[in-house]
mmCIF file of C-alpha atoms in Angstrom:
data_model
loop_
_atom_site.group_PDB
_atom_site.id
_atom_site.type_symbol
_atom_site.label_atom_id
_atom_site.label_comp_id
_atom_site.label_asym_id
_atom_site.label_seq_id
_atom_site.Cartn_x
_atom_site.Cartn_y
_atom_site.Cartn_z
ATOM 1 C CA UNK A 1 -19.248 -1.826 -16.810
ATOM 2 C CA UNK A 2 -20.739 -4.335 -14.282
ATOM 3 C CA UNK A 3 -19.355 -7.459 -12.555
ATOM 4 C CA UNK A 4 -21.309 -10.864 -11.778
ATOM 5 C CA UNK A 5 -19.493 -10.979 -8.491
ATOM 6 C CA UNK A 6 -21.564 -7.686 -7.400
ATOM 7 C CA UNK A 7 -24.642 -9.837 -7.305
ATOM 8 C CA UNK A 8 -23.081 -12.622 -5.012
ATOM 9 C CA UNK A 9 -22.027 -9.926 -2.272
ATOM 10 C CA UNK A 10 -18.750 -9.378 -3.230
ATOM 11 C CA UNK A 11 -18.275 -5.972 -1.755
ATOM 12 C CA UNK A 12 -15.113 -5.096 -3.185
ATOM 13 C CA UNK A 13 -16.541 -2.337 -5.862
ATOM 14 C CA UNK A 14 -19.385 -0.836 -3.617
ATOM 15 C CA UNK A 15 -19.551 2.262 -6.097
ATOM 16 C CA UNK A 16 -19.419 0.151 -9.386
ATOM 17 C CA UNK A 17 -22.849 0.900 -10.572
ATOM 18 C CA UNK A 18 -22.279 4.737 -10.138
ATOM 19 C CA UNK A 19 -20.953 6.425 -13.028
ATOM 20 C CA UNK A 20 -17.216 7.342 -12.456
ATOM 21 C CA UNK A 21 -17.760 10.765 -12.972
ATOM 22 C CA UNK A 22 -20.467 10.861 -10.315
ATOM 23 C CA UNK A 23 -17.957 8.910 -7.989
ATOM 24 C CA UNK A 24 -15.338 11.711 -8.120
ATOM 25 C CA UNK A 25 -18.009 14.308 -7.632
ATOM 26 C CA UNK A 26 -19.185 12.612 -4.360
ATOM 27 C CA UNK A 27 -15.742 12.126 -3.307
ATOM 28 C CA UNK A 28 -15.044 15.814 -3.906
ATOM 29 C CA UNK A 29 -17.688 16.939 -1.781
ATOM 30 C CA UNK A 30 -17.286 14.982 1.190
ATOM 31 C CA UNK A 31 -13.386 16.084 1.222
ATOM 32 C CA UNK A 32 -14.730 19.586 0.795
ATOM 33 C CA UNK A 33 -17.351 19.289 3.559
ATOM 34 C CA UNK A 34 -14.518 18.336 5.881
ATOM 35 C CA UNK A 35 -11.464 20.416 4.918
ATOM 36 C CA UNK A 36 -12.960 23.554 3.216
ATOM 37 C CA UNK A 37 -12.980 25.283 6.708
ATOM 38 C CA UNK A 38 -9.104 25.105 6.866
ATOM 39 C CA UNK A 39 -8.170 25.840 3.324
ATOM 40 C CA UNK A 40 -9.503 25.858 -0.261
ATOM 41 C CA UNK A 41 -9.926 22.319 -1.934
ATOM 42 C CA UNK A 42 -8.964 21.727 -5.376
ATOM 43 C CA UNK A 43 -10.690 19.666 -8.260
ATOM 44 C CA UNK A 44 -10.236 15.951 -7.309
ATOM 45 C CA UNK A 45 -7.608 13.967 -9.622
ATOM 46 C CA UNK A 46 -9.437 10.989 -11.029
ATOM 47 C CA UNK A 47 -7.941 8.248 -13.398
ATOM 48 C CA UNK A 48 -8.429 8.357 -17.158
ATOM 49 C CA UNK A 49 -9.303 4.481 -17.061
ATOM 50 C CA UNK A 50 -10.357 3.450 -13.628
ATOM 51 C CA UNK A 51 -10.205 -0.313 -13.831
ATOM 52 C CA UNK A 52 -7.630 -3.083 -13.537
ATOM 53 C CA UNK A 53 -5.298 -0.479 -11.336
ATOM 54 C CA UNK A 54 -4.559 -3.148 -8.320
ATOM 55 C CA UNK A 55 -0.938 -4.086 -8.515
ATOM 56 C CA UNK A 56 -1.333 -6.275 -5.599
ATOM 57 C CA UNK A 57 -3.785 -9.461 -5.172
ATOM 58 C CA UNK A 58 -4.574 -11.328 -2.103
ATOM 59 C CA UNK A 59 -6.632 -14.470 -2.857
ATOM 60 C CA UNK A 60 -7.997 -16.987 -0.277
ATOM 61 C CA UNK A 61 -7.884 -20.686 -0.871
ATOM 62 C CA UNK A 62 -11.200 -22.578 -0.486
ATOM 63 C CA UNK A 63 -12.412 -26.147 -1.414
ATOM 64 C CA UNK A 64 -14.056 -26.890 -5.097
ATOM 65 C CA UNK A 65 -15.697 -29.951 -6.430
ATOM 66 C CA UNK A 66 -14.068 -33.339 -6.842
ATOM 67 C CA UNK A 67 -11.351 -32.596 -4.058
ATOM 68 C CA UNK A 68 -9.861 -29.560 -6.004
ATOM 69 C CA UNK A 69 -9.269 -26.222 -4.537
ATOM 70 C CA UNK A 70 -10.057 -22.678 -5.833
ATOM 71 C CA UNK A 71 -9.290 -19.406 -4.716
ATOM 72 C CA UNK A 72 -11.076 -15.589 -4.272
ATOM 73 C CA UNK A 73 -12.207 -13.072 -1.854
ATOM 74 C CA UNK A 74 -14.507 -13.127 1.222
ATOM 75 C CA UNK A 75 -17.968 -12.085 0.481
ATOM 76 C CA UNK A 76 -19.048 -8.821 2.319
ATOM 77 C CA UNK A 77 -19.590 -9.303 6.163
ATOM 78 C CA UNK A 78 -18.989 -13.108 5.764
ATOM 79 C CA UNK A 79 -16.405 -15.753 5.895
ATOM 80 C CA UNK A 80 -17.566 -17.346 2.530
ATOM 81 C CA UNK A 81 -14.878 -17.409 -0.234
ATOM 82 C CA UNK A 82 -16.118 -16.258 -3.545
ATOM 83 C CA UNK A 83 -14.063 -17.750 -6.424
ATOM 84 C CA UNK A 84 -12.687 -14.971 -8.675
ATOM 85 C CA UNK A 85 -11.623 -15.851 -12.259
ATOM 86 C CA UNK A 86 -11.173 -12.104 -13.010
ATOM 87 C CA UNK A 87 -11.513 -8.776 -11.370
ATOM 88 C CA UNK A 88 -12.297 -5.283 -12.626
ATOM 89 C CA UNK A 89 -9.851 -3.723 -10.246
ATOM 90 C CA UNK A 90 -7.103 -6.317 -10.233
ATOM 91 C CA UNK A 91 -4.211 -5.951 -12.794
ATOM 92 C CA UNK A 92 -5.170 -8.353 -15.639
ATOM 93 C CA UNK A 93 -1.771 -10.040 -15.713
ATOM 94 C CA UNK A 94 -2.254 -11.268 -11.813
ATOM 95 C CA UNK A 95 -5.402 -12.532 -12.682
ATOM 96 C CA UNK A 96 -4.051 -14.839 -15.141
ATOM 97 C CA UNK A 97 -1.201 -15.595 -12.587
ATOM 98 C CA UNK A 98 -3.601 -16.237 -9.913
ATOM 99 C CA UNK A 99 -5.194 -19.137 -12.101
ATOM 100 C CA UNK A 100 -1.914 -20.472 -12.884
ATOM 101 C CA UNK A 101 -1.168 -20.744 -8.913
ATOM 102 C CA UNK A 102 -4.341 -22.616 -8.783
ATOM 103 C CA UNK A 103 -3.650 -25.055 -11.663
ATOM 104 C CA UNK A 104 -0.341 -25.883 -10.236
ATOM 105 C CA UNK A 105 -1.847 -26.120 -6.533
ATOM 106 C CA UNK A 106 -4.192 -28.510 -7.910
ATOM 107 C CA UNK A 107 -1.609 -30.328 -10.018
ATOM 108 C CA UNK A 108 0.015 -31.029 -6.704
ATOM 109 C CA UNK A 109 -2.880 -32.046 -4.984
ATOM 110 C CA UNK A 110 -2.597 -29.369 -2.241
ATOM 111 C CA UNK A 111 -5.493 -28.862 0.032
ATOM 112 C CA UNK A 112 -6.978 -25.527 1.280
ATOM 113 C CA UNK A 113 -6.799 -24.712 4.879
ATOM 114 C CA UNK A 114 -9.811 -25.429 7.188
ATOM 115 C CA UNK A 115 -9.767 -23.016 9.963
ATOM 116 C CA UNK A 116 -12.651 -25.034 11.932
ATOM 117 C CA UNK A 117 -10.681 -28.339 11.607
ATOM 118 C CA UNK A 118 -7.180 -26.957 11.610
ATOM 119 C CA UNK A 119 -6.517 -29.228 8.528
ATOM 120 C CA UNK A 120 -5.099 -28.385 5.014
ATOM 121 C CA UNK A 121 -1.894 -26.537 3.773
ATOM 122 C CA UNK A 122 -2.918 -23.615 1.576
ATOM 123 C CA UNK A 123 -4.197 -20.410 3.309
ATOM 124 C CA UNK A 124 -3.612 -17.360 0.748
ATOM 125 C CA UNK A 125 -1.783 -16.514 -2.126
ATOM 126 C CA UNK A 126 -0.555 -13.046 -2.187
ATOM 127 C CA UNK A 127 0.732 -11.438 -5.923
ATOM 128 C CA UNK A 128 2.509 -8.400 -6.654
ATOM 129 C CA UNK A 129 3.282 -6.871 -10.231
ATOM 130 C CA UNK A 130 5.840 -4.258 -10.859
ATOM 131 C CA UNK A 131 3.894 -2.487 -13.315
ATOM 132 C CA UNK A 132 7.126 -0.675 -14.763
ATOM 133 C CA UNK A 133 9.061 -3.798 -14.764
ATOM 134 C CA UNK A 134 6.753 -6.274 -15.600
ATOM 135 C CA UNK A 135 8.160 -8.459 -12.717
ATOM 136 C CA UNK A 136 5.717 -10.665 -10.857
ATOM 137 C CA UNK A 137 5.988 -11.849 -7.278
ATOM 138 C CA UNK A 138 3.831 -15.127 -6.054
ATOM 139 C CA UNK A 139 3.771 -15.569 -2.301
ATOM 140 C CA UNK A 140 1.910 -18.757 -1.018
ATOM 141 C CA UNK A 141 0.867 -18.509 2.586
ATOM 142 C CA UNK A 142 0.723 -21.961 4.244
ATOM 143 C CA UNK A 143 -0.471 -23.269 7.464
ATOM 144 C CA UNK A 144 2.164 -25.621 7.835
ATOM 145 C CA UNK A 145 6.087 -25.097 7.858
ATOM 146 C CA UNK A 146 6.898 -27.747 4.957
ATOM 147 C CA UNK A 147 5.699 -27.314 1.735
ATOM 148 C CA UNK A 148 5.734 -30.751 0.162
ATOM 149 C CA UNK A 149 7.009 -30.900 -3.307
ATOM 150 C CA UNK A 150 7.783 -27.496 -3.373
ATOM 151 C CA UNK A 151 10.168 -27.855 -6.430
ATOM 152 C CA UNK A 152 7.376 -29.408 -8.301
ATOM 153 C CA UNK A 153 5.125 -26.734 -7.443
ATOM 154 C CA UNK A 154 7.361 -24.336 -8.693
ATOM 155 C CA UNK A 155 7.962 -26.218 -11.968
ATOM 156 C CA UNK A 156 4.012 -26.565 -12.583
ATOM 157 C CA UNK A 157 3.545 -22.943 -11.683
ATOM 158 C CA UNK A 158 6.096 -21.754 -14.234
ATOM 159 C CA UNK A 159 4.657 -24.104 -16.913
ATOM 160 C CA UNK A 160 1.139 -22.936 -16.148
ATOM 161 C CA UNK A 161 2.319 -19.211 -16.365
ATOM 162 C CA UNK A 162 3.821 -19.817 -19.557
ATOM 163 C CA UNK A 163 0.988 -21.233 -21.032
ATOM 164 C CA UNK A 164 -1.111 -18.131 -20.128
ATOM 165 C CA UNK A 165 1.698 -15.841 -21.238
ATOM 166 C CA UNK A 166 2.410 -14.170 -17.935
ATOM 167 C CA UNK A 167 5.643 -14.111 -16.032
ATOM 168 C CA UNK A 168 6.694 -15.094 -12.686
ATOM 169 C CA UNK A 169 9.802 -13.613 -11.360
ATOM 170 C CA UNK A 170 10.017 -15.029 -7.919
ATOM 171 C CA UNK A 171 8.122 -17.521 -5.473
ATOM 172 C CA UNK A 172 8.145 -17.346 -1.882
ATOM 173 C CA UNK A 173 6.568 -19.379 0.789
ATOM 174 C CA UNK A 174 5.293 -17.831 3.837
ATOM 175 C CA UNK A 175 4.399 -19.700 6.734
ATOM 176 C CA UNK A 176 1.370 -18.278 9.038
ATOM 177 C CA UNK A 177 0.326 -20.731 11.807
ATOM 178 C CA UNK A 178 -1.696 -18.371 13.860
ATOM 179 C CA UNK A 179 -5.418 -18.210 13.932
ATOM 180 C CA UNK A 180 -5.644 -14.719 12.705
ATOM 181 C CA UNK A 181 -7.112 -12.625 9.827
ATOM 182 C CA UNK A 182 -3.511 -11.356 9.296
ATOM 183 C CA UNK A 183 -2.454 -12.610 5.911
ATOM 184 C CA UNK A 184 1.291 -13.089 6.425
ATOM 185 C CA UNK A 185 3.489 -14.872 8.976
ATOM 186 C CA UNK A 186 6.896 -13.995 10.300
ATOM 187 C CA UNK A 187 8.730 -16.886 8.525
ATOM 188 C CA UNK A 188 9.681 -16.957 4.775
ATOM 189 C CA UNK A 189 11.432 -19.158 2.294
ATOM 190 C CA UNK A 190 12.381 -18.208 -1.086
ATOM 191 C CA UNK A 191 11.410 -21.197 -3.416
ATOM 192 C CA UNK A 192 12.234 -19.494 -6.893
ATOM 193 C CA UNK A 193 14.010 -16.282 -7.665
ATOM 194 C CA UNK A 194 15.577 -13.599 -5.343
ATOM 195 C CA UNK A 195 12.529 -13.281 -3.072
ATOM 196 C CA UNK A 196 11.549 -9.649 -4.250
ATOM 197 C CA UNK A 197 10.753 -7.862 -7.477
ATOM 198 C CA UNK A 198 11.590 -4.243 -8.836
ATOM 199 C CA UNK A 199 9.189 -1.627 -9.633
ATOM 200 C CA UNK A 200 9.768 1.939 -10.739
ATOM 201 C CA UNK A 201 8.010 5.038 -9.603
ATOM 202 C CA UNK A 202 8.595 8.800 -9.889
ATOM 203 C CA UNK A 203 12.040 8.034 -11.410
ATOM 204 C CA UNK A 204 13.211 5.870 -8.568
ATOM 205 C CA UNK A 205 13.387 2.046 -8.328
ATOM 206 C CA UNK A 206 12.203 -0.060 -5.521
ATOM 207 C CA UNK A 207 12.698 -3.467 -4.380
ATOM 208 C CA UNK A 208 9.325 -4.916 -3.027
ATOM 209 C CA UNK A 209 9.600 -7.820 -0.737
ATOM 210 C CA UNK A 210 6.290 -9.937 0.464
ATOM 211 C CA UNK A 211 5.732 -7.457 3.473
ATOM 212 C CA UNK A 212 6.494 -4.315 1.565
ATOM 213 C CA UNK A 213 3.953 -1.454 2.186
ATOM 214 C CA UNK A 214 3.640 -0.349 -1.324
ATOM 215 C CA UNK A 215 0.581 1.967 -2.904
ATOM 216 C CA UNK A 216 -1.536 -0.444 -4.931
ATOM 217 C CA UNK A 217 -2.397 1.998 -7.727
ATOM 218 C CA UNK A 218 0.934 3.087 -9.487
ATOM 219 C CA UNK A 219 -0.814 5.439 -11.662
ATOM 220 C CA UNK A 220 -2.310 7.408 -8.947
ATOM 221 C CA UNK A 221 0.487 7.068 -6.616
ATOM 222 C CA UNK A 222 2.681 9.124 -9.102
ATOM 223 C CA UNK A 223 0.099 11.688 -8.861
ATOM 224 C CA UNK A 224 -0.215 11.607 -5.306
ATOM 225 C CA UNK A 225 3.544 11.807 -4.402
ATOM 226 C CA UNK A 226 4.173 14.482 -7.257
ATOM 227 C CA UNK A 227 1.395 16.587 -5.726
ATOM 228 C CA UNK A 228 3.201 16.348 -2.359
ATOM 229 C CA UNK A 229 6.647 17.149 -3.616
ATOM 230 C CA UNK A 230 5.428 19.952 -5.504
ATOM 231 C CA UNK A 231 3.462 21.350 -2.123
ATOM 232 C CA UNK A 232 6.847 21.123 -0.218
ATOM 233 C CA UNK A 233 8.319 23.947 -2.514
ATOM 234 C CA UNK A 234 11.914 22.455 -2.202
ATOM 235 C CA UNK A 235 14.922 24.524 -3.280
ATOM 236 C CA UNK A 236 17.621 21.929 -2.571
ATOM 237 C CA UNK A 237 18.410 23.698 0.695
ATOM 238 C CA UNK A 238 16.009 22.073 2.814
ATOM 239 C CA UNK A 239 16.216 19.219 5.890
ATOM 240 C CA UNK A 240 13.211 17.084 5.040
ATOM 241 C CA UNK A 241 11.666 14.847 7.724
ATOM 242 C CA UNK A 242 9.658 12.069 6.020
ATOM 243 C CA UNK A 243 7.510 10.547 8.911
ATOM 244 C CA UNK A 244 5.807 7.049 8.863
ATOM 245 C CA UNK A 245 7.848 6.815 5.734
ATOM 246 C CA UNK A 246 7.482 3.135 4.998
ATOM 247 C CA UNK A 247 9.754 1.808 2.403
ATOM 248 C CA UNK A 248 10.817 5.441 1.564
ATOM 249 C CA UNK A 249 8.778 6.284 -1.301
ATOM 250 C CA UNK A 250 7.896 10.089 -0.434
ATOM 251 C CA UNK A 251 11.405 10.828 0.972
ATOM 252 C CA UNK A 252 13.318 9.279 -2.026
ATOM 253 C CA UNK A 253 10.815 10.947 -4.393
ATOM 254 C CA UNK A 254 11.795 14.199 -2.853
ATOM 255 C CA UNK A 255 15.683 13.529 -2.237
ATOM 256 C CA UNK A 256 16.775 15.134 -5.418
ATOM 257 C CA UNK A 257 15.082 18.624 -4.576
ATOM 258 C CA UNK A 258 16.295 18.551 -0.987
ATOM 259 C CA UNK A 259 19.533 18.999 1.003
ATOM 260 C CA UNK A 260 18.902 16.196 3.410
ATOM 261 C CA UNK A 261 16.244 13.223 3.831
ATOM 262 C CA UNK A 262 15.249 11.835 7.315
ATOM 263 C CA UNK A 263 12.868 8.846 7.169
ATOM 264 C CA UNK A 264 11.198 7.593 10.357
ATOM 265 C CA UNK A 265 9.023 4.141 10.365
ATOM 266 C CA UNK A 266 8.170 1.766 12.957
ATOM 267 C CA UNK A 267 8.175 -1.327 10.832
ATOM 268 C CA UNK A 268 11.888 -2.494 10.977
ATOM 269 C CA UNK A 269 11.353 -4.666 7.582
ATOM 270 C CA UNK A 270 10.081 -1.357 5.789
ATOM 271 C CA UNK A 271 13.148 0.246 6.893
ATOM 272 C CA UNK A 272 15.473 -2.188 5.580
ATOM 273 C CA UNK A 273 13.827 -1.791 2.581
ATOM 274 C CA UNK A 274 14.190 2.084 2.557
ATOM 275 C CA UNK A 275 17.803 1.810 3.229
ATOM 276 C CA UNK A 276 18.304 -0.649 0.162
ATOM 277 C CA UNK A 277 16.248 1.475 -1.985
ATOM 278 C CA UNK A 278 18.244 4.391 -1.338
ATOM 279 C CA UNK A 279 21.639 2.613 -1.850
ATOM 280 C CA UNK A 280 20.140 0.796 -4.980
ATOM 281 C CA UNK A 281 19.062 4.417 -6.299
ATOM 282 C CA UNK A 282 22.510 6.298 -5.471
ATOM 283 C CA UNK A 283 20.619 8.342 -3.169
ATOM 284 C CA UNK A 284 23.280 9.500 -0.572
ATOM 285 C CA UNK A 285 21.426 12.417 1.157
ATOM 286 C CA UNK A 286 18.773 10.133 2.574
ATOM 287 C CA UNK A 287 18.893 8.301 6.254
ATOM 288 C CA UNK A 288 16.297 6.092 7.699
ATOM 289 C CA UNK A 289 15.422 5.141 11.497
ATOM 290 C CA UNK A 290 13.342 2.417 12.527
ATOM 291 C CA UNK A 291 11.329 4.009 15.495
ATOM 292 C CA UNK A 292 7.805 5.037 16.571
ATOM 293 C CA UNK A 293 7.245 8.253 14.745
ATOM 294 C CA UNK A 294 5.753 9.847 17.916
ATOM 295 C CA UNK A 295 8.510 8.850 20.282
ATOM 296 C CA UNK A 296 11.142 9.742 17.692
ATOM 297 C CA UNK A 297 9.842 13.280 16.785
ATOM 298 C CA UNK A 298 9.536 13.847 20.346
ATOM 299 C CA UNK A 299 12.827 13.085 21.378
ATOM 300 C CA UNK A 300 14.199 15.021 18.305
ATOM 301 C CA UNK A 301 12.166 18.164 19.410
ATOM 302 C CA UNK A 302 13.466 17.791 22.719
ATOM 303 C CA UNK A 303 17.114 17.764 21.526
ATOM 304 C CA UNK A 304 16.477 20.838 19.560
ATOM 305 C CA UNK A 305 16.649 19.320 16.039
ATOM 306 C CA UNK A 306 14.976 21.362 13.287
ATOM 307 C CA UNK A 307 13.543 20.313 10.122
ATOM 308 C CA UNK A 308 12.352 22.798 7.181
ATOM 309 C CA UNK A 309 9.752 20.494 5.779
ATOM 310 C CA UNK A 310 7.896 17.608 7.268
ATOM 311 C CA UNK A 311 6.162 14.996 5.164
ATOM 312 C CA UNK A 312 3.508 12.881 7.149
ATOM 313 C CA UNK A 313 1.606 10.000 5.733
ATOM 314 C CA UNK A 314 0.084 8.475 8.867
ATOM 315 C CA UNK A 315 -2.089 5.455 8.650
ATOM 316 C CA UNK A 316 -6.010 5.393 8.627
ATOM 317 C CA UNK A 317 -6.434 6.268 12.233
ATOM 318 C CA UNK A 318 -4.307 9.665 11.545
ATOM 319 C CA UNK A 319 -1.497 10.845 13.650
ATOM 320 C CA UNK A 320 -1.514 11.303 17.422
ATOM 321 C CA UNK A 321 -1.507 14.608 19.329
ATOM 322 C CA UNK A 322 1.802 13.955 21.005
ATOM 323 C CA UNK A 323 3.480 13.771 17.458
ATOM 324 C CA UNK A 324 1.625 16.794 16.412
ATOM 325 C CA UNK A 325 2.651 18.698 19.540
ATOM 326 C CA UNK A 326 6.349 17.664 18.600
ATOM 327 C CA UNK A 327 5.862 18.607 15.115
ATOM 328 C CA UNK A 328 4.900 22.260 16.290
ATOM 329 C CA UNK A 329 8.086 22.360 18.514
ATOM 330 C CA UNK A 330 10.357 21.385 15.665
ATOM 331 C CA UNK A 331 8.504 24.323 13.856
ATOM 332 C CA UNK A 332 8.853 23.492 10.323
ATOM 333 C CA UNK A 333 8.360 26.064 7.617
ATOM 334 C CA UNK A 334 5.916 23.874 5.832
ATOM 335 C CA UNK A 335 4.058 20.576 6.488
ATOM 336 C CA UNK A 336 2.835 18.117 3.859
ATOM 337 C CA UNK A 337 -0.014 15.967 5.125
ATOM 338 C CA UNK A 338 -0.701 12.954 2.745
ATOM 339 C CA UNK A 339 -3.917 11.218 4.226
ATOM 340 C CA UNK A 340 -5.934 8.255 3.300
ATOM 341 C CA UNK A 341 -8.769 9.197 5.717
ATOM 342 C CA UNK A 342 -9.715 12.745 5.260
ATOM 343 C CA UNK A 343 -11.757 12.489 8.652
ATOM 344 C CA UNK A 344 -8.851 11.794 10.861
ATOM 345 C CA UNK A 345 -6.949 14.531 8.892
ATOM 346 C CA UNK A 346 -9.525 17.217 9.717
ATOM 347 C CA UNK A 347 -9.147 16.078 13.391
ATOM 348 C CA UNK A 348 -5.335 16.526 13.346
ATOM 349 C CA UNK A 349 -5.884 19.820 11.176
ATOM 350 C CA UNK A 350 -7.898 21.298 13.964
ATOM 351 C CA UNK A 351 -4.720 20.718 16.408
ATOM 352 C CA UNK A 352 -2.090 22.072 13.662
ATOM 353 C CA UNK A 353 -3.820 25.175 13.126
ATOM 354 C CA UNK A 354 -4.182 25.950 16.794
ATOM 355 C CA UNK A 355 -0.302 25.441 17.029
ATOM 356 C CA UNK A 356 0.472 28.401 14.389
ATOM 357 C CA UNK A 357 -0.112 26.703 10.898
ATOM 358 C CA UNK A 358 -2.502 27.623 8.199
ATOM 359 C CA UNK A 359 -3.416 25.480 5.404
ATOM 360 C CA UNK A 360 -2.681 26.684 1.978
ATOM 361 C CA UNK A 361 -4.827 24.076 0.262
ATOM 362 C CA UNK A 362 -5.885 20.433 -0.514
ATOM 363 C CA UNK A 363 -6.222 18.351 -3.396
ATOM 364 C CA UNK A 364 -8.183 14.822 -3.309
ATOM 365 C CA UNK A 365 -6.822 12.072 -5.258
ATOM 366 C CA UNK A 366 -8.774 9.070 -6.371
ATOM 367 C CA UNK A 367 -6.437 6.300 -5.434
ATOM 368 C CA UNK A 368 -9.311 3.457 -5.442
ATOM 369 C CA UNK A 369 -12.183 3.813 -8.028
ATOM 370 C CA UNK A 370 -15.486 2.270 -7.309
ATOM 371 C CA UNK A 371 -14.869 2.320 -3.414
ATOM 372 C CA UNK A 372 -15.704 5.095 -0.948
ATOM 373 C CA UNK A 373 -11.864 5.739 -0.330
ATOM 374 C CA UNK A 374 -10.210 8.899 -1.117
ATOM 375 C CA UNK A 375 -6.690 10.246 -0.118
ATOM 376 C CA UNK A 376 -5.755 13.820 0.173
ATOM 377 C CA UNK A 377 -2.608 15.971 -0.334
ATOM 378 C CA UNK A 378 -2.634 19.084 2.136
ATOM 379 C CA UNK A 379 -0.168 21.698 2.251
ATOM 380 C CA UNK A 380 0.293 23.793 5.595
ATOM 381 C CA UNK A 381 2.641 26.733 6.211
ATOM 382 C CA UNK A 382 3.844 28.263 9.465
ATOM 383 C CA UNK A 383 2.474 31.582 10.328
ATOM 384 C CA UNK A 384 3.464 32.257 13.820
#
């Protein structure tokens, strides 16, 4: 499959012209080159249908002809917006919802924000879809605190969505006045619905707010988390630490097979979501703390606290030496490392192996077909 946006320097699918089997082969080879010295690398887990997998879309508004507005993504290495009608990576329902948002915004005569002049209203639109539930969230990011005619916009959006046969479950205005590339600001106002949507993953239901971190490929996320929980070899007796826990997805997935789950995450909004998700799912053996993972585990290790299994899912820059030192002092029997960057994972493994851990193996998971990114699940066991 090909896309006309690729010829316009889209940059969203740098590997689209490469056969999918060849993409998988390259990613597996790259992971093997980095990690095989620590342990065996299993065949990569790819997608049966590697298209339209993204359940989250961020679109930037830009001027169009005749005083109208359009929306799309930035061309690679530029600040020029390429209008997008449909995308091979995005959920097809969200493509249609975005067209409905544009139509409603034009009906209300809203203008796109001009960064150079500081004029205009609409900056971005963030869309989320709960693939299991079908629920859709629309987040309109504005440069001004007041969305004039908000009720008319919601009414027009619902009508345009119905015309296209797609749902809109909730609409949120997010106010972001800062000169920044960060999409969302701190202030939000619910314009329609409850301000969140629900989705189901690995048997648990999650409430997703505009700022919730939630993996964008639900099919492969189920594969990733399934591998992670299997790698933990839980028997129901273990105390599990879920470091960098986000909204609690890995810890709650493991909760049925563990005695106790403790989650740690620096983002307070995510921790609030994690606590709510535990209550919503009736999970009584999970606790979540808002703290820097490195500082928290250092204090826990100093206090003599123990964990049998530690799940760690750090950001792209990987973990920190201080965190890994504290993990080693806590001396869990197993560490399950979920990585979105095999290069920093390899760096962290060098330290963990020095601290008495041996890697049992790694499984790459293709979370982002047609891009160069690859996730990896690694299992380590304590040997001394």
